[in-house]
CSV table of C-alpha atoms in Angstrom, one decimal:
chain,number,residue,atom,x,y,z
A,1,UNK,CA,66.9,129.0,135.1
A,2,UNK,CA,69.0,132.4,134.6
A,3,UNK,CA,67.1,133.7,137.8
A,4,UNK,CA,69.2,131.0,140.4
A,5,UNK,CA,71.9,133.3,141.4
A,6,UNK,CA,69.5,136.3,141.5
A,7,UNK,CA,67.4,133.9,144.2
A,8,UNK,CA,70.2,132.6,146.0
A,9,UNK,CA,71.1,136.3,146.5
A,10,UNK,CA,68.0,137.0,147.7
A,11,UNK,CA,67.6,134.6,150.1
A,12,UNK,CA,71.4,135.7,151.2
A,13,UNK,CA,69.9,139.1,152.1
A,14,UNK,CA,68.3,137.6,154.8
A,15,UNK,CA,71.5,137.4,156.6
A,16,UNK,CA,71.9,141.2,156.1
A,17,UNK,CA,69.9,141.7,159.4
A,18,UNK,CA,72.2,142.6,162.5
A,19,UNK,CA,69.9,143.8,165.9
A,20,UNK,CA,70.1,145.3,169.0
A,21,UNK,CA,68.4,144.9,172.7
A,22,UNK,CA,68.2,142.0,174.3
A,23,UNK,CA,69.9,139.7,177.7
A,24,UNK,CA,73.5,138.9,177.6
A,25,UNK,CA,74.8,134.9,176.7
A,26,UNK,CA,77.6,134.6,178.6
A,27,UNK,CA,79.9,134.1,174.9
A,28,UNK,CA,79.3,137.7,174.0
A,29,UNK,CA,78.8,139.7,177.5
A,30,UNK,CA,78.2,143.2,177.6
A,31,UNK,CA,77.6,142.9,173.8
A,32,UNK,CA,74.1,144.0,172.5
A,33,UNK,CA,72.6,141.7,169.9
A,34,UNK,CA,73.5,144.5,166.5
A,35,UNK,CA,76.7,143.9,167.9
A,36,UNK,CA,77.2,139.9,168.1
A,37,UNK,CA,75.4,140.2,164.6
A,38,UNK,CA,77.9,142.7,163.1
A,39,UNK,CA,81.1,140.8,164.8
A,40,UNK,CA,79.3,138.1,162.5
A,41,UNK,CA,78.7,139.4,159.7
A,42,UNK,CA,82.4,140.7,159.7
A,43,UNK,CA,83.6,137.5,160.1
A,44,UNK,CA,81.9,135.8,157.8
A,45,UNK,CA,82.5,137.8,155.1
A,46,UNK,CA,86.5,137.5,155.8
A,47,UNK,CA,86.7,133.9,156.0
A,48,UNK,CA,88.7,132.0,153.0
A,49,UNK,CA,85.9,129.9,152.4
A,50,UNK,CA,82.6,128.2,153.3
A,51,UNK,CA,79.8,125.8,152.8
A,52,UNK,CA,76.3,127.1,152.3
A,53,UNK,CA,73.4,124.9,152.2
A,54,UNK,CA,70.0,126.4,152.0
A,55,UNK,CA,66.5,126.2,150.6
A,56,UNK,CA,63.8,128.8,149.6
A,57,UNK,CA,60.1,129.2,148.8
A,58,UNK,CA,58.7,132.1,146.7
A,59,UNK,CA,55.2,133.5,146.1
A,60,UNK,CA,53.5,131.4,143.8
A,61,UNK,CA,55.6,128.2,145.5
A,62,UNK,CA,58.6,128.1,143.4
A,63,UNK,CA,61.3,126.4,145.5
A,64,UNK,CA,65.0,126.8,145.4
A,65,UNK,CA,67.6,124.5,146.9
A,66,UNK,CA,71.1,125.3,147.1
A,67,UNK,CA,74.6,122.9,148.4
A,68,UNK,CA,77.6,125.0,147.3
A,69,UNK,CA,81.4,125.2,148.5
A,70,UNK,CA,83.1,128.6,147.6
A,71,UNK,CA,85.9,130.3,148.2
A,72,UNK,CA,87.7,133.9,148.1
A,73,UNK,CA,89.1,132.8,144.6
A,74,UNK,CA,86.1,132.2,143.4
A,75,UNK,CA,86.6,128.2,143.6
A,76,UNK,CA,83.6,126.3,143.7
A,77,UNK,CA,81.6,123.0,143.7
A,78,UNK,CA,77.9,122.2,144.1
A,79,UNK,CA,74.2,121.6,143.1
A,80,UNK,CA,71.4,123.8,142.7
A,81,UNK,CA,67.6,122.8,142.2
A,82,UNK,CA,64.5,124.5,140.6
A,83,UNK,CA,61.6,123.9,139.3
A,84,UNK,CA,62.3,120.1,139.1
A,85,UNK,CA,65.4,120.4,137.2
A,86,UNK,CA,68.8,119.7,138.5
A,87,UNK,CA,72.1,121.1,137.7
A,88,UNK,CA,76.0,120.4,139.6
A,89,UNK,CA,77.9,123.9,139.2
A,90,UNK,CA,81.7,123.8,139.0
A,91,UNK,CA,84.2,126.6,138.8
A,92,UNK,CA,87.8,126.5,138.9
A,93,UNK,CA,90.7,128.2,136.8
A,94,UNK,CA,88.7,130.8,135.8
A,95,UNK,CA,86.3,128.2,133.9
A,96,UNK,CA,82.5,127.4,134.7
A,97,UNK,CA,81.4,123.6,133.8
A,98,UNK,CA,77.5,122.8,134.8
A,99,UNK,CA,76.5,119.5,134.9
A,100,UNK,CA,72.4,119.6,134.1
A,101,UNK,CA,69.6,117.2,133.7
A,102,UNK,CA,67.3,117.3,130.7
A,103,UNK,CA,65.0,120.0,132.6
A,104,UNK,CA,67.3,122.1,133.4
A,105,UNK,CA,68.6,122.4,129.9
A,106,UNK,CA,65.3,122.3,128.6
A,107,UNK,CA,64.6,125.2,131.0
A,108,UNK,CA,67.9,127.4,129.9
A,109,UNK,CA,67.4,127.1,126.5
A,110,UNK,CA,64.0,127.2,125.7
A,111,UNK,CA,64.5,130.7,124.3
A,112,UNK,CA,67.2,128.8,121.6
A,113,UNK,CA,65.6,128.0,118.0
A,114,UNK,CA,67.9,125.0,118.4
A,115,UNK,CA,67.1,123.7,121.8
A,116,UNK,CA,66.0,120.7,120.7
A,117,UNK,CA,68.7,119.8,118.7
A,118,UNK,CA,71.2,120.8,121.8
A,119,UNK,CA,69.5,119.5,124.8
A,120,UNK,CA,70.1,115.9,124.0
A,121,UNK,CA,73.8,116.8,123.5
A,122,UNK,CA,74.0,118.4,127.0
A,123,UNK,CA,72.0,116.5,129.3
A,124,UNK,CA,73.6,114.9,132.0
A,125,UNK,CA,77.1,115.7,130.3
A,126,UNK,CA,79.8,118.3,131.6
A,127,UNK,CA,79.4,121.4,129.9
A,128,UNK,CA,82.1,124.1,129.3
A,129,UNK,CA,80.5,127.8,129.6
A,130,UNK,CA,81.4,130.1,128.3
A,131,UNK,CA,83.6,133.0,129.8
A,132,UNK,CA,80.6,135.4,131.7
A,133,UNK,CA,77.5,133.9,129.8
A,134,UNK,CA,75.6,132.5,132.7
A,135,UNK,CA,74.5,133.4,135.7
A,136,UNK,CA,75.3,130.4,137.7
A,137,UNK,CA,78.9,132.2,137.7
A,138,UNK,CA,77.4,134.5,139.9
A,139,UNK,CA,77.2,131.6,142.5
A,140,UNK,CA,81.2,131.5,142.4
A,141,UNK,CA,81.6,134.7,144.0
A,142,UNK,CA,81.7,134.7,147.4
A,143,UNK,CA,82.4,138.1,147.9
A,144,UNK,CA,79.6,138.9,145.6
A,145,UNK,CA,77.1,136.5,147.4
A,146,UNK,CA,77.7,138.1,150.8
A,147,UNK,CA,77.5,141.6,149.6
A,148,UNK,CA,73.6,141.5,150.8
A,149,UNK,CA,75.0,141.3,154.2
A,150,UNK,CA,75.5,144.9,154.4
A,151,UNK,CA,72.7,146.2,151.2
A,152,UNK,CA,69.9,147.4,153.7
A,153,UNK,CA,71.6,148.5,156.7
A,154,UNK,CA,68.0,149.9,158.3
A,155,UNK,CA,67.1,146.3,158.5
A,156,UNK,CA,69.9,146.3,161.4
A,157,UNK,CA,67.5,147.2,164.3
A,158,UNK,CA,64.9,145.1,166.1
A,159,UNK,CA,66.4,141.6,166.7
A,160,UNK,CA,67.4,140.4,170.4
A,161,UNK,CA,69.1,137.7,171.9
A,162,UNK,CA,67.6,134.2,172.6
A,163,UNK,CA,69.8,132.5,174.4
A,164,UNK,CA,72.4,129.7,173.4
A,165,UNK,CA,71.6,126.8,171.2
A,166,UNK,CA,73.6,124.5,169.0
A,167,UNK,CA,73.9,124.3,164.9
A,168,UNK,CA,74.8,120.9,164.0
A,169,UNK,CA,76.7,120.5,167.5
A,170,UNK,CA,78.7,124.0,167.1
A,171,UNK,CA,77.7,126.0,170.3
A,172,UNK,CA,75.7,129.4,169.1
A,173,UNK,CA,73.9,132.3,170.5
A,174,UNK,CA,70.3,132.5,169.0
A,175,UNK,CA,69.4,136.5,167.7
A,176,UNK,CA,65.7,136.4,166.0
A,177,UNK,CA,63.0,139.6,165.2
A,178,UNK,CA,59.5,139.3,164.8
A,179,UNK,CA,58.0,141.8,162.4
A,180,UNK,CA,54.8,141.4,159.8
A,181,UNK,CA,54.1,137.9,161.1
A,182,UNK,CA,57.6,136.3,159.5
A,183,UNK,CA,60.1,135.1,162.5
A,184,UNK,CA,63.9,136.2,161.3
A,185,UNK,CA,66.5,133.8,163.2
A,186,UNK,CA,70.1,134.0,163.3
A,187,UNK,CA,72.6,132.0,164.7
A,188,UNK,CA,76.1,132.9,165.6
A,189,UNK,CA,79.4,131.1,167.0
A,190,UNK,CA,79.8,131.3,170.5
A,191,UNK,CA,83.3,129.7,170.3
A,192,UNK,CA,86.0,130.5,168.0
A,193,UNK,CA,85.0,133.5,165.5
A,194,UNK,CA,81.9,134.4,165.6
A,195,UNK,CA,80.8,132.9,162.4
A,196,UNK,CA,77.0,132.8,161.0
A,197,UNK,CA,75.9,129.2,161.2
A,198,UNK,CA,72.0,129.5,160.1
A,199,UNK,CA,70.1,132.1,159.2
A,200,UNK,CA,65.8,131.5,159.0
A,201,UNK,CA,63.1,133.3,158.0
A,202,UNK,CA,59.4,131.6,159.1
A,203,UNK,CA,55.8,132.3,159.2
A,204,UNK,CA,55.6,134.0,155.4
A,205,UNK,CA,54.9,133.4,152.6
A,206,UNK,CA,58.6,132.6,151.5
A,207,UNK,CA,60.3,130.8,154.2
A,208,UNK,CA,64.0,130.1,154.0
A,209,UNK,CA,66.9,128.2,155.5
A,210,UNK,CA,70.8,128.9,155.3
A,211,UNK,CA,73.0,126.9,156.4
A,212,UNK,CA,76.9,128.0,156.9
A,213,UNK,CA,79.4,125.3,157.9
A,214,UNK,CA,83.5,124.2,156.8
A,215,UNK,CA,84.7,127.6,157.0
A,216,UNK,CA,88.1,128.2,155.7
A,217,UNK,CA,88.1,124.6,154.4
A,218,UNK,CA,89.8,124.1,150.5
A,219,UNK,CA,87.7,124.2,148.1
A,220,UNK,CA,89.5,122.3,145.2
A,221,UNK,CA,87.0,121.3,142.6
A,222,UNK,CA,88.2,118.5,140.1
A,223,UNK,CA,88.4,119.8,136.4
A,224,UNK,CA,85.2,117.5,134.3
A,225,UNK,CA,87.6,114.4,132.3
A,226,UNK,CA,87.5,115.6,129.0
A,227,UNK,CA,85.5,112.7,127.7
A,228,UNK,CA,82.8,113.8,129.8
A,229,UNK,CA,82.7,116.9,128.8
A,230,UNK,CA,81.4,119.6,125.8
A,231,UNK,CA,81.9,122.8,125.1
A,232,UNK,CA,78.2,125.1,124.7
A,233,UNK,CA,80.0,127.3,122.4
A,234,UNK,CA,80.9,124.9,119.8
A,235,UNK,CA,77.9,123.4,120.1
A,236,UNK,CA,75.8,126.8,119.6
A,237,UNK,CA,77.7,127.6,116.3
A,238,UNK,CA,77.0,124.7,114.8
């Protein structure tokens, strides 16, 4: 279960492809398609805050579903899903609580002599992290999430316009590329800032779907009630 925000990264990388060539929209005249995509990816990697929702297939069909709310403070609220197991992420005041079902846990600590002894104490509880131990933290950092945006910058050629469409009623120009029978789609803002609203990748093997909405919207994630909640460390010194 480590591997989450190392997939959820991945599948961000996606978003890393800008383009060029293509016809006008009338939003971003006399702009070629690498540049609506790199007004976009600028802009989404300045805003406060956003929603992603997404979902992923790998080789071998392991699939990963993601529904997270983070922020430039590293704020954050959510749920992630893998390999049948279920776990609600929050982070807030420099603290990381996960709220997991029994195959989640039974995933993450399988490696533990005393997994069986802990998972019953976990499941379906809050659980306090601690400080840097788990990778779900990863999923907090939205800086650090949207750093694929720029990794490969050769993958910045290619893509063309597609006309105007709509992502959950926002108005948005379509940019896609064809390449090695997978279909890359982006969609960008056409009013207001020229935010990234979807990004898809068809026709492989590992098809994927982003989602980005509620940007610059608080994200103020309520701190677990203490009765609700345990703390790993305590419970792994035992």
């Amino acid at each position: 279960m480590g591997r989450l925000a190392a997939v959820a990264a991945t599948g961000m990388c996606a978003l890393s492809l800008a383009a060029c060539g293509g016809s006008d929209d009338d939003s971003f005249k006399g702009k070629s398609a690498d540049e609506v995509a790199a007004q976009a990816v600028k802009a989404t990697r300045q805003a406060d805050s956003m929603h992603l929702k997404g979902s992923a297939r790998q080789e071998g069909g392991e699939s990963l579903a993601l529904d997270i709310a983070v922020d430039s403070e590293k704020n954050c609220e959510g749920t992630i899903k893998q390999q049948g197991a279920t776990a609600q992420v929050r982070h807030r005041s420099a603290t990381l609580y996960l709220k997991g079902d029994e195959k989640y846990w039974q995933n993450s600590l399988k490696q533990q002599e005393s997994a069986d002894k802990i998972v019953p104490k976990v499941a379906g509880r809050w659980v306090k992290m601690p400080a840097g131990d788990d990778q779900l933290s990863g999923l907090c950092d939205k800086q650090g999430l949207l750093a694929a945006l720029d990794e490969d910058k050769s993958e910045r050629k290619g893509m063309s316009k597609s006309g105007s469409t709509s992502v959950d009623g926002a108005p948005a120009v379509k940019l896609t590329k064809k390449s090695d029978g997978k279909t890359l789609t982006m969609y960008v803002a056409s009013e207001g800032k020229p935010y990234i609203l979807k990004v898809t990748t068809t026709g492989g093997s590992e098809p994927e779907s982003t989602t980005f909405s509620d940007y610059n919207k608080p994200v103020k994630p309520e701190q677990p009630p203490a009765g609700e909640t345990v703390d790993l460390k305590q419970l792994a010194a035992r």
